[in-house]
Coordinates of C-alpha atoms and ligand atoms in Angstrom, one line a residue:
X1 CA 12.8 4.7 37.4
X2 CA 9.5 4.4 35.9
X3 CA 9.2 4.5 32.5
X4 CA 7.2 7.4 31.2
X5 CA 4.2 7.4 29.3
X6 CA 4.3 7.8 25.6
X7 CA 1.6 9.4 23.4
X8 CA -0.2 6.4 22.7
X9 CA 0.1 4.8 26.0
X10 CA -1.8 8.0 27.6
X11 CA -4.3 7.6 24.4
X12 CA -4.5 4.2 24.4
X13 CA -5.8 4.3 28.3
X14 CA -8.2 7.0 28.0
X15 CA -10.0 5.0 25.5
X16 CA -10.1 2.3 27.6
X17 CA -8.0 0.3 25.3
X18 CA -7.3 -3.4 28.0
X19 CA -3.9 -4.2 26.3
X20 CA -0.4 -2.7 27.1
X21 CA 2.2 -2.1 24.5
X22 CA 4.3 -3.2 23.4
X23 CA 1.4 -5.5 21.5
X24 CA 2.1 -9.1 21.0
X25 CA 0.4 -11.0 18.2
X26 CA 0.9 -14.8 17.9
X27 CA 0.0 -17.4 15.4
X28 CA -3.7 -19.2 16.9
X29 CA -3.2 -23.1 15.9
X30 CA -5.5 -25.6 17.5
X31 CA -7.1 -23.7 19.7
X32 CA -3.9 -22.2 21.2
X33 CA -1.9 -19.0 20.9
X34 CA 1.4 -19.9 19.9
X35 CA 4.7 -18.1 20.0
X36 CA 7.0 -19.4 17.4
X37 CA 9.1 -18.3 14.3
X38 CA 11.0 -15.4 13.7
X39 CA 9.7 -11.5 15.9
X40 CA 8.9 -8.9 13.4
X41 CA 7.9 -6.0 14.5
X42 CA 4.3 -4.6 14.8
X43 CA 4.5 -0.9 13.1
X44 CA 2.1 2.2 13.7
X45 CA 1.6 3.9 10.5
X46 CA 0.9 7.0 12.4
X47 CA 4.1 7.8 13.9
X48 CA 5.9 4.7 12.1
X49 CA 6.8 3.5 16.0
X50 CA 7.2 -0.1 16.3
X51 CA 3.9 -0.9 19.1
X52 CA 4.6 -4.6 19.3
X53 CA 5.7 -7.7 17.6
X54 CA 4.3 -10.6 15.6
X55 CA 5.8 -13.8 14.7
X56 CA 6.3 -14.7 11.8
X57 CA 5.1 -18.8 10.4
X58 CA 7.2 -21.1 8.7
X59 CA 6.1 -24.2 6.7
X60 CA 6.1 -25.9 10.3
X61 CA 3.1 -23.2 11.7
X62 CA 1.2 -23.9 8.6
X63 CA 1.5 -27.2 8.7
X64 CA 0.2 -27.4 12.4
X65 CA -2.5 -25.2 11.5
X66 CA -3.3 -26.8 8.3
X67 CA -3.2 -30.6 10.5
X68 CA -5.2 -29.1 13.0
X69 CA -8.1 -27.6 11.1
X70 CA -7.8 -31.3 8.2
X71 CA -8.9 -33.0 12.1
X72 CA -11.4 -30.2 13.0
X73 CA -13.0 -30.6 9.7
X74 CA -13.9 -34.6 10.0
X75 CA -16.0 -33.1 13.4
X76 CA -16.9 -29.1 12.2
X77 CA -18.3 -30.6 8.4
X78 CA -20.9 -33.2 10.0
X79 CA -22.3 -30.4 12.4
X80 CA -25.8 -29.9 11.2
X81 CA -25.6 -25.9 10.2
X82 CA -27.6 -24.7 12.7
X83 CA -25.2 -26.2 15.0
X84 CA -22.8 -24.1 13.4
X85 CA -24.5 -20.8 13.5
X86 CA -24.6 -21.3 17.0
X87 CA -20.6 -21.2 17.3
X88 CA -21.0 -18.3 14.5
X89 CA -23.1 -16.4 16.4
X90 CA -20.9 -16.7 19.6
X91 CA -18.2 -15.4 17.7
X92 CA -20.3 -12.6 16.4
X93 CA -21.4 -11.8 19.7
X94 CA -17.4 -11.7 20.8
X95 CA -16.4 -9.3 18.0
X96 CA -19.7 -6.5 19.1
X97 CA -18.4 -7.2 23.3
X98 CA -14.8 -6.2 21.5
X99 CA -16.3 -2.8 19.2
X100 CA -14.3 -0.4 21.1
X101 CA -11.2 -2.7 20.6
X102 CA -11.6 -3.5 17.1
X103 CA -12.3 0.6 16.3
X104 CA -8.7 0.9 17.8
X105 CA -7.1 -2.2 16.7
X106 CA -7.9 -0.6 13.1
X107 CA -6.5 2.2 13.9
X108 CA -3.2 1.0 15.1
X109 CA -2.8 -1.8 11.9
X110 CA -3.9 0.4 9.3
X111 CA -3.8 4.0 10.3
X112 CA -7.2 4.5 9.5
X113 CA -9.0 7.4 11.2
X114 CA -10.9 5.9 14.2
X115 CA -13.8 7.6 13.1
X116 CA -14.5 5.9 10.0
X117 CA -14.0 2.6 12.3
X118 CA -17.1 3.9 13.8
X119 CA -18.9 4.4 11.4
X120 CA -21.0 0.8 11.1
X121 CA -17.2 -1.2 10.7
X122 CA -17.3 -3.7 13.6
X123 CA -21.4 -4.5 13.2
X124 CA -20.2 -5.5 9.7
X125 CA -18.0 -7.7 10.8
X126 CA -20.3 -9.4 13.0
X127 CA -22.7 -9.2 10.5
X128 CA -20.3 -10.7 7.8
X129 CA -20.3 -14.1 10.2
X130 CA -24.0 -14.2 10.8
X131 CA -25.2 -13.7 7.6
X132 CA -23.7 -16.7 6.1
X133 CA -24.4 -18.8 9.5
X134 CA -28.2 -18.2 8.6
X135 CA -27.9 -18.1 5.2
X136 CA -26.3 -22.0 5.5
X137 CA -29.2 -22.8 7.5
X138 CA -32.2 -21.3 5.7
X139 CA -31.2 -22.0 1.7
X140 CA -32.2 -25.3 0.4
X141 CA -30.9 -26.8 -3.0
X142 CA -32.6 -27.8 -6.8
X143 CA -34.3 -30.7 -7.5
X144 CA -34.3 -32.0 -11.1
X145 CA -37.5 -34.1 -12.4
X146 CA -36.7 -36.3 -15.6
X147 CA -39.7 -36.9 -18.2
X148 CA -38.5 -40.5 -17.8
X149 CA -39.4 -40.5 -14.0
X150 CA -36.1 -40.1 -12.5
X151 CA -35.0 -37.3 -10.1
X152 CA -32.2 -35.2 -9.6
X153 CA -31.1 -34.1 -6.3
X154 CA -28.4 -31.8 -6.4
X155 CA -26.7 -31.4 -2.8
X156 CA -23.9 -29.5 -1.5
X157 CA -21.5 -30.5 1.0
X158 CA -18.1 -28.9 2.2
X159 CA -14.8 -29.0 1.0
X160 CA -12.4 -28.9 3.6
X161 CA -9.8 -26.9 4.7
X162 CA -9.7 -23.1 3.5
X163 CA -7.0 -21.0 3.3
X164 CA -8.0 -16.8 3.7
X165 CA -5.1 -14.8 2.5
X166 CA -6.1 -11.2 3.3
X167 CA -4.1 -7.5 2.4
X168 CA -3.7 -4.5 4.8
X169 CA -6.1 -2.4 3.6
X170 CA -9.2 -3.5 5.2
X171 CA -7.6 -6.4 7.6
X172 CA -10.8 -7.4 10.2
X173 CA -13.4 -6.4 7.6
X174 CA -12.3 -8.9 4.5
X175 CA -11.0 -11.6 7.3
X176 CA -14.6 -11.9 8.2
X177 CA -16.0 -11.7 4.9
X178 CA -14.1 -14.8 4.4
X179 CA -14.2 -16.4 8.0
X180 CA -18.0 -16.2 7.7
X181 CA -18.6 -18.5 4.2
X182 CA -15.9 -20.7 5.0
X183 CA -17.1 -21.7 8.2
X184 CA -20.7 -21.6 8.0
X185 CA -20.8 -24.1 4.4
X186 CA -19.0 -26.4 6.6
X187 CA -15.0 -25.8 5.8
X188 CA -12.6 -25.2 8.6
X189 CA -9.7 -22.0 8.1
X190 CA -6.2 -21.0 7.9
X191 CA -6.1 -17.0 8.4
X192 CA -2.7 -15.5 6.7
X193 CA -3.4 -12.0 7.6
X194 CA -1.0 -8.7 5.4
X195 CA 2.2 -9.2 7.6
X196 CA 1.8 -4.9 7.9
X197 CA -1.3 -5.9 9.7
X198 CA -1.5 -8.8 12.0
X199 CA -3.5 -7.0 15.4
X200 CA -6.9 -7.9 13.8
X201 CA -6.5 -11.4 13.1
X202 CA -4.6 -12.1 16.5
X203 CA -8.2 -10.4 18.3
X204 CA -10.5 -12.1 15.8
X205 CA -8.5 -15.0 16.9
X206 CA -9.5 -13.7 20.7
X207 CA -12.7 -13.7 19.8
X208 CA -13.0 -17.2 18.5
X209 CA -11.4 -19.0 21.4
X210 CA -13.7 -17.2 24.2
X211 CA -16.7 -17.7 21.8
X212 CA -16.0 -21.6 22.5
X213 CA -15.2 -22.3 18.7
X214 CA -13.4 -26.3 18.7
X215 CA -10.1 -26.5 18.5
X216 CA -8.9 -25.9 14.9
X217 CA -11.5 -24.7 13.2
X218 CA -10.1 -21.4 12.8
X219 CA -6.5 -21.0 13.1
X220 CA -4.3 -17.7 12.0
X221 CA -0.6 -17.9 10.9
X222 CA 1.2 -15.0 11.1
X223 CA 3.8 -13.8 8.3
X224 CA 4.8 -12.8 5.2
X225 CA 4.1 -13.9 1.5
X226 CA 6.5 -15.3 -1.0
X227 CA 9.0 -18.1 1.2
X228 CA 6.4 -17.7 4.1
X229 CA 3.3 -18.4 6.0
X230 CA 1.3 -17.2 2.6
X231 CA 3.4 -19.2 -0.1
X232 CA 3.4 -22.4 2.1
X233 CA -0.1 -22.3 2.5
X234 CA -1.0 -21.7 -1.2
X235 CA 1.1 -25.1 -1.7
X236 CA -0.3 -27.3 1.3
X237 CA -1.6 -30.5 0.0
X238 CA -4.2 -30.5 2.7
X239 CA -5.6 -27.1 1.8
X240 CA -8.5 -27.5 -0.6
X241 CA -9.3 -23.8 -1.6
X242 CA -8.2 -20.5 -0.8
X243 CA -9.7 -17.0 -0.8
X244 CA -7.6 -14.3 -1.3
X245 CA -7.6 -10.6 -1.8
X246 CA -4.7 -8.9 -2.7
X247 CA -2.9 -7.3 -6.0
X248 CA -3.1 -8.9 -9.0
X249 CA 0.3 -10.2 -9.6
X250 CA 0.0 -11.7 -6.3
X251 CA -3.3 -13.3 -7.3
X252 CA -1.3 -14.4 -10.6
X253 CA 1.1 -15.9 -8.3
X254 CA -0.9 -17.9 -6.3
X255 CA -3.6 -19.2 -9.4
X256 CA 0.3 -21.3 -10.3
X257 CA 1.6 -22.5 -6.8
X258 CA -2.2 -23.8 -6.8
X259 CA -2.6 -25.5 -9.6
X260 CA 0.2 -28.3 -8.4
X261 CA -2.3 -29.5 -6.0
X262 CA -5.7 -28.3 -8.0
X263 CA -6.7 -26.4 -5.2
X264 CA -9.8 -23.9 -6.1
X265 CA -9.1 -20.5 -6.0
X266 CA -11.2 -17.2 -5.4
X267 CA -9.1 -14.0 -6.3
X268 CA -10.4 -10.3 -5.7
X269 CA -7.6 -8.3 -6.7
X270 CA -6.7 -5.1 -7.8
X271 CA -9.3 -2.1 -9.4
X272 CA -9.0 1.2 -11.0
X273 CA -13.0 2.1 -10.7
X274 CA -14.2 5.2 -12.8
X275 CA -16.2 7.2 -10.9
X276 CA -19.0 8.8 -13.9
X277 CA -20.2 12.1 -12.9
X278 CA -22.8 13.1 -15.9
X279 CA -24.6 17.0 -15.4
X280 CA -27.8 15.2 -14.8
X281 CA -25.8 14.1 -11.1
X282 CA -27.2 16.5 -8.1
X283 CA -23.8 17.9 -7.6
X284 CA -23.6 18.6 -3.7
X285 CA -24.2 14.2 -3.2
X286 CA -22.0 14.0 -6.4
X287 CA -19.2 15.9 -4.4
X288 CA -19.7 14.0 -1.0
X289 CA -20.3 10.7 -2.7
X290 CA -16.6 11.2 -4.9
X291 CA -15.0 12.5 -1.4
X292 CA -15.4 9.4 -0.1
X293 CA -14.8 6.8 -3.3
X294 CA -11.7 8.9 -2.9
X295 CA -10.5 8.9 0.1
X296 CA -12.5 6.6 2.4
X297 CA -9.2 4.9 4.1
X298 CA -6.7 7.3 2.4
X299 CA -7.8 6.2 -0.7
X300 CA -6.1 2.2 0.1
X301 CA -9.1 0.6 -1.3
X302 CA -9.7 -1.6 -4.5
X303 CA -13.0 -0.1 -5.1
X304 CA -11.8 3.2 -5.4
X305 CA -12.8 5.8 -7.8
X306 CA -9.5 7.2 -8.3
X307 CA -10.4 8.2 -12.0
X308 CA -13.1 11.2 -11.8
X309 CA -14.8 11.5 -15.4
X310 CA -16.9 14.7 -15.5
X311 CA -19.4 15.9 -18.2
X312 CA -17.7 18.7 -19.2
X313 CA -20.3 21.1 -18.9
X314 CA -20.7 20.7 -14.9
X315 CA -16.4 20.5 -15.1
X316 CA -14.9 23.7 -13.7
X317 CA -18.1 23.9 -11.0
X318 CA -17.7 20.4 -10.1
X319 CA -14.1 20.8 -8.9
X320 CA -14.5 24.1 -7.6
X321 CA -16.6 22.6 -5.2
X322 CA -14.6 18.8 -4.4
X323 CA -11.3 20.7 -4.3
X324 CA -13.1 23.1 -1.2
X325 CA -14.1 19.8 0.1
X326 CA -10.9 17.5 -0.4
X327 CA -9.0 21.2 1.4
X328 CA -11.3 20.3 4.2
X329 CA -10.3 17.3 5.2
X330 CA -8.0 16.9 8.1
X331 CA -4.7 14.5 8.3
X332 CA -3.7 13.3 11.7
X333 CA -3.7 11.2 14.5
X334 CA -5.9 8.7 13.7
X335 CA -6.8 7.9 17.2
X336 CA -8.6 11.9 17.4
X337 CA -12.3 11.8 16.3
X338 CA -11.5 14.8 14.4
X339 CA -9.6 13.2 12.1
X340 CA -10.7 12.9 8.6
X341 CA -7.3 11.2 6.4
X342 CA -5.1 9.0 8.6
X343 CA -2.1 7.5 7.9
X344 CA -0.8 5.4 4.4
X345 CA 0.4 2.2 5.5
X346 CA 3.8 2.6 5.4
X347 CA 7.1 4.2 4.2
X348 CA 7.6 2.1 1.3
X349 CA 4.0 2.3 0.2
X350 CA 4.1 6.1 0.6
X351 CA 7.3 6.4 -1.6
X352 CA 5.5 4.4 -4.0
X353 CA 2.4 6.7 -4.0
X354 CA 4.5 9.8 -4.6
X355 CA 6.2 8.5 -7.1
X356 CA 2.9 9.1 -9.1
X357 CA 2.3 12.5 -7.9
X358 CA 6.3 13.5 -9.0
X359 CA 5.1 12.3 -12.5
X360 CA 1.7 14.4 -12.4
X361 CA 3.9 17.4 -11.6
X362 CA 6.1 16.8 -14.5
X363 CA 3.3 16.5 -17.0
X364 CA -0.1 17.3 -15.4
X365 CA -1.5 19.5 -13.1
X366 CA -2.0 18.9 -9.5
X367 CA -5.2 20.9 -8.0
X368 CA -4.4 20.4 -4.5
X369 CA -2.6 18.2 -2.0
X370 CA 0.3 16.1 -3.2
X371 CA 2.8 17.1 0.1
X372 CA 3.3 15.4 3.1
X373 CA 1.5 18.0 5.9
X374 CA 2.8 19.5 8.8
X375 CA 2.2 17.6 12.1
X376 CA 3.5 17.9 15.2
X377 CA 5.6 15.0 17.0
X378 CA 5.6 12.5 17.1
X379 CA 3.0 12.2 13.8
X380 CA 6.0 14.1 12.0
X381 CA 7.1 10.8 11.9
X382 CA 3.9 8.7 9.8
X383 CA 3.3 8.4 6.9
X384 CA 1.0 11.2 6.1
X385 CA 0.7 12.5 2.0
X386 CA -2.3 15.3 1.9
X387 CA -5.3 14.4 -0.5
X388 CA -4.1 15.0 -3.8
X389 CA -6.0 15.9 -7.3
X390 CA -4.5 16.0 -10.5
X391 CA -5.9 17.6 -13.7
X392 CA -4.8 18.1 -17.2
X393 CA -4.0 13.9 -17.9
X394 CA -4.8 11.5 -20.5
X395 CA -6.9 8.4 -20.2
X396 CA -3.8 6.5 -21.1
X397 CA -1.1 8.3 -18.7
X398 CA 0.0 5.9 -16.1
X399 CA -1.7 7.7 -13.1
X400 CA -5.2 6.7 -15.3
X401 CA -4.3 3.2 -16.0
X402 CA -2.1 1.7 -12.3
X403 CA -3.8 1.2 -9.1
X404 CA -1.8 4.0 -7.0
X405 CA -3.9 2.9 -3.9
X406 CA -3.8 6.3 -2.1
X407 CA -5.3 9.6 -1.8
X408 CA -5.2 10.7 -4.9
X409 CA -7.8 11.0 -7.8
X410 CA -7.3 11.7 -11.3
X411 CA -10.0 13.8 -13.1
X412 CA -10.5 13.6 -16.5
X413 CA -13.5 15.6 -18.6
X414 CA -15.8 13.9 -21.1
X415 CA -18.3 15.0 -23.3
X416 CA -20.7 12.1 -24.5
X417 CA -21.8 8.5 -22.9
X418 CA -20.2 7.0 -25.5
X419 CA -16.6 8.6 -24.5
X420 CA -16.9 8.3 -20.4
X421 CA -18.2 4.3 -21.5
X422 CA -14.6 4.2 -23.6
X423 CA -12.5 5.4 -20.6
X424 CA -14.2 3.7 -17.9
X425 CA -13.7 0.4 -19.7
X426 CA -10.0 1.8 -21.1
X427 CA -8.3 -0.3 -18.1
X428 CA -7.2 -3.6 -17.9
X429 CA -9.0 -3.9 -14.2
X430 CA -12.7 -4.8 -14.0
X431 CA -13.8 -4.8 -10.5
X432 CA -16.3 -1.5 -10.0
X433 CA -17.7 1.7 -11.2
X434 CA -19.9 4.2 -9.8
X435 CA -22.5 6.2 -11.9
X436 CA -23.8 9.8 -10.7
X437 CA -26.7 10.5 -13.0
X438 CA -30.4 11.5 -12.2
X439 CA -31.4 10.5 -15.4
X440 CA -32.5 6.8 -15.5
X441 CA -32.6 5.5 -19.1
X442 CA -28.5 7.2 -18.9
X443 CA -28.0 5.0 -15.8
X444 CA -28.9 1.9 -17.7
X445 CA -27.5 2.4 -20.6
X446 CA -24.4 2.9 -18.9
X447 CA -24.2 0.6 -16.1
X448 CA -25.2 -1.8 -18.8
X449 CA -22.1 -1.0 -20.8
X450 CA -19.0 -1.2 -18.4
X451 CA -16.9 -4.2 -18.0
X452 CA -16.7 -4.5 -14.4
X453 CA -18.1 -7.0 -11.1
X454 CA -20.3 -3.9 -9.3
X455 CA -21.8 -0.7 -10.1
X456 CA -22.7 1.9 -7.8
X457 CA -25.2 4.8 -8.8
X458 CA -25.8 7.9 -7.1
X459 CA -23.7 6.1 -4.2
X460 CA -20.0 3.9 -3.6
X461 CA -19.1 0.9 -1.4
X462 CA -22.8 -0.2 -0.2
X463 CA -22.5 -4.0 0.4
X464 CA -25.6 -6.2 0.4
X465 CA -24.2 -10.1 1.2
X466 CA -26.8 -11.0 -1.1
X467 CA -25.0 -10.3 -4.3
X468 CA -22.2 -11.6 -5.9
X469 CA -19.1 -9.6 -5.2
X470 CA -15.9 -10.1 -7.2
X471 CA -14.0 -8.0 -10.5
X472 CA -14.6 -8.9 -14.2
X473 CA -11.0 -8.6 -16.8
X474 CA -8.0 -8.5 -14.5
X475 CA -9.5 -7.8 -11.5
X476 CA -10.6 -10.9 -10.3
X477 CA -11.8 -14.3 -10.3
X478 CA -14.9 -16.1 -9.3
X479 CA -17.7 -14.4 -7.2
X480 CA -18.3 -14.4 -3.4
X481 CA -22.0 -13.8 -1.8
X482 CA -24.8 -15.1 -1.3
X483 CA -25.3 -18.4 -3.3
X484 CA -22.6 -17.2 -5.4
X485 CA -20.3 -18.2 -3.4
X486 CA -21.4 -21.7 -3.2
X487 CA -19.6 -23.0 -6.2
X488 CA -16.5 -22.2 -4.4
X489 CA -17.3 -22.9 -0.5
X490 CA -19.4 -25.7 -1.6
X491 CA -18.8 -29.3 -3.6
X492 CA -21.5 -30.1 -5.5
X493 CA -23.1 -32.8 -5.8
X494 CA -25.6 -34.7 -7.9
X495 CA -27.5 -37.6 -7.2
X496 CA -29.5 -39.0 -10.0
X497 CA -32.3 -41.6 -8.7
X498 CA -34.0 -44.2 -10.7
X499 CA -38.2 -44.2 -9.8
X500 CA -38.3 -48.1 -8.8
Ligands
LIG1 P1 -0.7 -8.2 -1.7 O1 -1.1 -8.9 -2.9 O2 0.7 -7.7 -1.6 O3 -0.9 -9.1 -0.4 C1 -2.1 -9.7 -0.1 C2 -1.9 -10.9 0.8 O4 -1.2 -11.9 0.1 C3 -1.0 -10.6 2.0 O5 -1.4 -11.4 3.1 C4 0.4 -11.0 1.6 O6 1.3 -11.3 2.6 C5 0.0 -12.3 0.8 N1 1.0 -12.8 -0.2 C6 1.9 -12.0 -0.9 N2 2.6 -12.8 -1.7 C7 2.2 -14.1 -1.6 C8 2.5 -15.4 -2.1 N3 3.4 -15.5 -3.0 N4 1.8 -16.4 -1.7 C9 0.8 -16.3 -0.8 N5 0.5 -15.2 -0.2 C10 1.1 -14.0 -0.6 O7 -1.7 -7.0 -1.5 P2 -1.7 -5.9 -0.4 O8 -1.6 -6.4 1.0 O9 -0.6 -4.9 -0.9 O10 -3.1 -5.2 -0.6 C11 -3.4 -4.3 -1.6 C12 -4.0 -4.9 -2.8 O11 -5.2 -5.6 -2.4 C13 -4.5 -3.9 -3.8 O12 -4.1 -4.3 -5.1 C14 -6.0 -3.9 -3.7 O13 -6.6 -3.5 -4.9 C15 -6.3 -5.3 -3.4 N6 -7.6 -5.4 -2.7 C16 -8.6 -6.0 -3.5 C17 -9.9 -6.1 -3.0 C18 -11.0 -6.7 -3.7 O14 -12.0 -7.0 -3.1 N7 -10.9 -6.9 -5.0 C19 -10.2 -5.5 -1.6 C20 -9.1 -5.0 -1.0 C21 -7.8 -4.9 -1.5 P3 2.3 -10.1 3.0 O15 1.5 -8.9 3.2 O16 2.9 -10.6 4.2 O17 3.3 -9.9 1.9

């Protein structure tokens, strides 16, 4: 008997999705997709369905892929790097012919509403590897005359193999962010995509091979952290640096397993951003703009703005009007345009966020949300929480001071710049904060005064390769970007010459 079509499959085919489930997602290792290591399965946040299965690497994958791109590299580094932009480009040019994929392979990994996937998502991506494929080829390096007559010639040349260690939140997006540096300053790469997430890596891996990319230069293992495809990486000889993004203890983690073999290390981590809203802000952007630092992605981003500091004389209007807004927004199937909150990433992760909103309850006030919402089948079943804000907390209560990484804000009143400067910079993380003022000597003297990598005014999340990109105190080390990341993609070289 034929089976019958599920849900997703009938989805899945009206949006012209080419794959069948259930999805497979191998390891990529020298130009091959490889089947090997332990099945784990593949799981829908949505309708926590398991949708396929990925494998998952052992120090043997690693290894292979580590081999393979330490050959690679001998060919990939000597490439002159407009050579290389034209692989990078051909891969760019794969992941734009694969939009409509990517918007749903999102989807599916994350549980992100496929609407913010359209929303500019995949032309990053394919800007993330072209930007850094020109950038290679159109930035020269510092000479240094001596008053004696010598020179100094600083050059740059590649370090070898990279190893990308990305989370869940954002899988394709902060792959590429990575893939693009690492390939285009001459390294080859290891991709150890969140084990909650491995569909983007396995179709950036797609891309690669039918962009023509040599054998090994960009390779993906599969599979979990500690005793894994992550922690075996962190320790390979042969690797020379790694990027990762993830939580700080994992960061903290990795910084030790590194230091055996000196590898250099590029951490973003974990953030607790204050989003500032002063009277001076115009309230209806202030509202949009704190909508989405809170709960772009259900909230499962580092950059965040999951503490809300209001002046209190704008207070009660200000969250008359975001609670309206936050009411407005509309948990479901993340694969429906109409969509506006998908799914947390899993059971766990949603028992985890709850736990904070069970505390609020006990000793704050929660303004709205905090439940998981009615859906029909089979999204009964996903990991849905409704967008949640809590009132009536301290600076110092937990849900001020710990990344929650969901939908939920904490709002907290101030009355001077000296107080909301205090707060914002009360938190051991360092990586953003956003600033809603109209009033411009305000914005500098407080942008000037918080202890954190980026801030935002009037706006969240705008990305300009450019600029360095990383968190200050716990949040991070190093910076990525632009020539800022050249002290980490890059060796560095100087080469002193006598005038004879
Ligand atoms: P984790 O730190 O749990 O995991 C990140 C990656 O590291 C995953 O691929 C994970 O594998 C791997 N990993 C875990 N343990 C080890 C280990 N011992 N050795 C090597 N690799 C390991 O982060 P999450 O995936 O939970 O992502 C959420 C976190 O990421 C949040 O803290 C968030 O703030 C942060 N983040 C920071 C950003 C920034 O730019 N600063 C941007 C986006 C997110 P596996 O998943 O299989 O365990």
């Amino acid at each position: 008997m034929p089976k019958t079509q599920s849900h997703l499959e009938a989805q899945l085919e009206a949006l012209g999705f080419p794959f069948a489930l259930p999805l497979e997602a191998p390891h990529y290792i020298d130009g091959a997709f490889v089947k090997s290591g332990t099945p784990f399965p593949i799981v829908y946040p949505a309708t926590g369905e398991a949708i396929g299965q990925a494998y998952e690497g052992q120090a043997e994958e690693v290894d292979r892929a580590v081999q393979a791109a330490a050959r690679a590299f001998r060919g990939w580094s000597r490439l002159a790097p407009s050579e290389r932009r034209r692989y990078l480009r051909a891969f760019a040019a794969k992941v734009r012919e694969y939009k409509p994929v990517f918007e749903v392979v999102e989807s599916l990994d994350v549980g992100r509403p496929i609407r913010e996937n359209r929303q500019g998502y995949v032309e990053r991506m394919a800007h993330n590897l072209e930007f850094f494929a020109d950038f290679a080829v159109t930035h020269g390096s510092e000479a240094y005359p001596m008053e004696n007559g010598y020179w100094n010639v600083v050059q740059r040349f590649p370090v070898g193999v990279g190893a990308l260690i990305t989370p869940w939140n954002m899988p394709s997006m902060l792959a590429t962010w990575k893939i693009g540096p690492t390939l285009a300053f001459g390294n080859t790469a290891v991709l150890k995509p969140a084990e909650l997430t491995p569909l983007g890596a396995w179709l950036l891996a797609r891309c690669a091979h039918e962009a023509g990319l040599p054998p090994g230069v960009f390779n993906v293992v599969q599979g979990f952290g500690p005793n894994s495809a992550g922690e075996y990486l962190t320790r390979h000889p042969e690797v020379r640096l790694i990027s990762f993004t993830g939580e700080t203890t994992t960061g903290k983690i990795i910084l030790k397993n590194a230091a055996d073999s000196l590898k250099r290390v590029s951490a973003e981590l974990g953030g607790k951003a204050a989003n500032i809203v002063f009277k001076s802000a115009d309230l209806e952007r202030a509202v949009a703009v704190t909508l989405r630092a809170s709960f772009f992605n259900q909230g499962e981003v580092c950059l965040a703005g999951s503490r809300l500091l209001v002046e209190r004389p704008i207070y009660q209007a200000f969250l008359e009007k975001l609670v309206a807004a936050v009411k407005a927004l509309e948990p479901g199937d993340p694969l429906d345009e109409a969509t506006t909150l998908g799914a947390l990433i899993a059971e766990e992760h949603l028992q985890k966020v709850q736990g904070y909103i069970d505390w609020a309850r006990a000793h704050a006030e929660v303004l709205t949300g905090g439940r998981q919402p009615e859906l029909p089948p089979p999204f009964d079943r996903g990991y849905f929480l409704e967008p949640t804000v809590i009132a009536g907390v301290k600076p110092t209560d937990k849900v001020c001071q710990e990344e929650i990484f969901g939908p939920v804000v904490a709002v907290l009143p101030f009355d001077t710049e000296e107080e909301a400067i205090a707060i914002a910079n009360g938190v051991p993380y360092g990586l953003n904060a956003v600033v809603q003022s109209r009033d411009v000597g305000q914005v500098l003297r407080v942008s000037s005064a918080l202890e954190v990598g980026t801030v935002w005014v009037n706006d969240w999340f705008v990305r300009d390769l450019r600029v360095p990109f990383g968190g200050a105190k716990q949040s991070g080390l190093g910076r990525e970007g632009g020539h800022y990341g050249y002290e980490f993609y890059y060796e560095t070289k100087n080469v002193c010459i006598a005038n004879v």
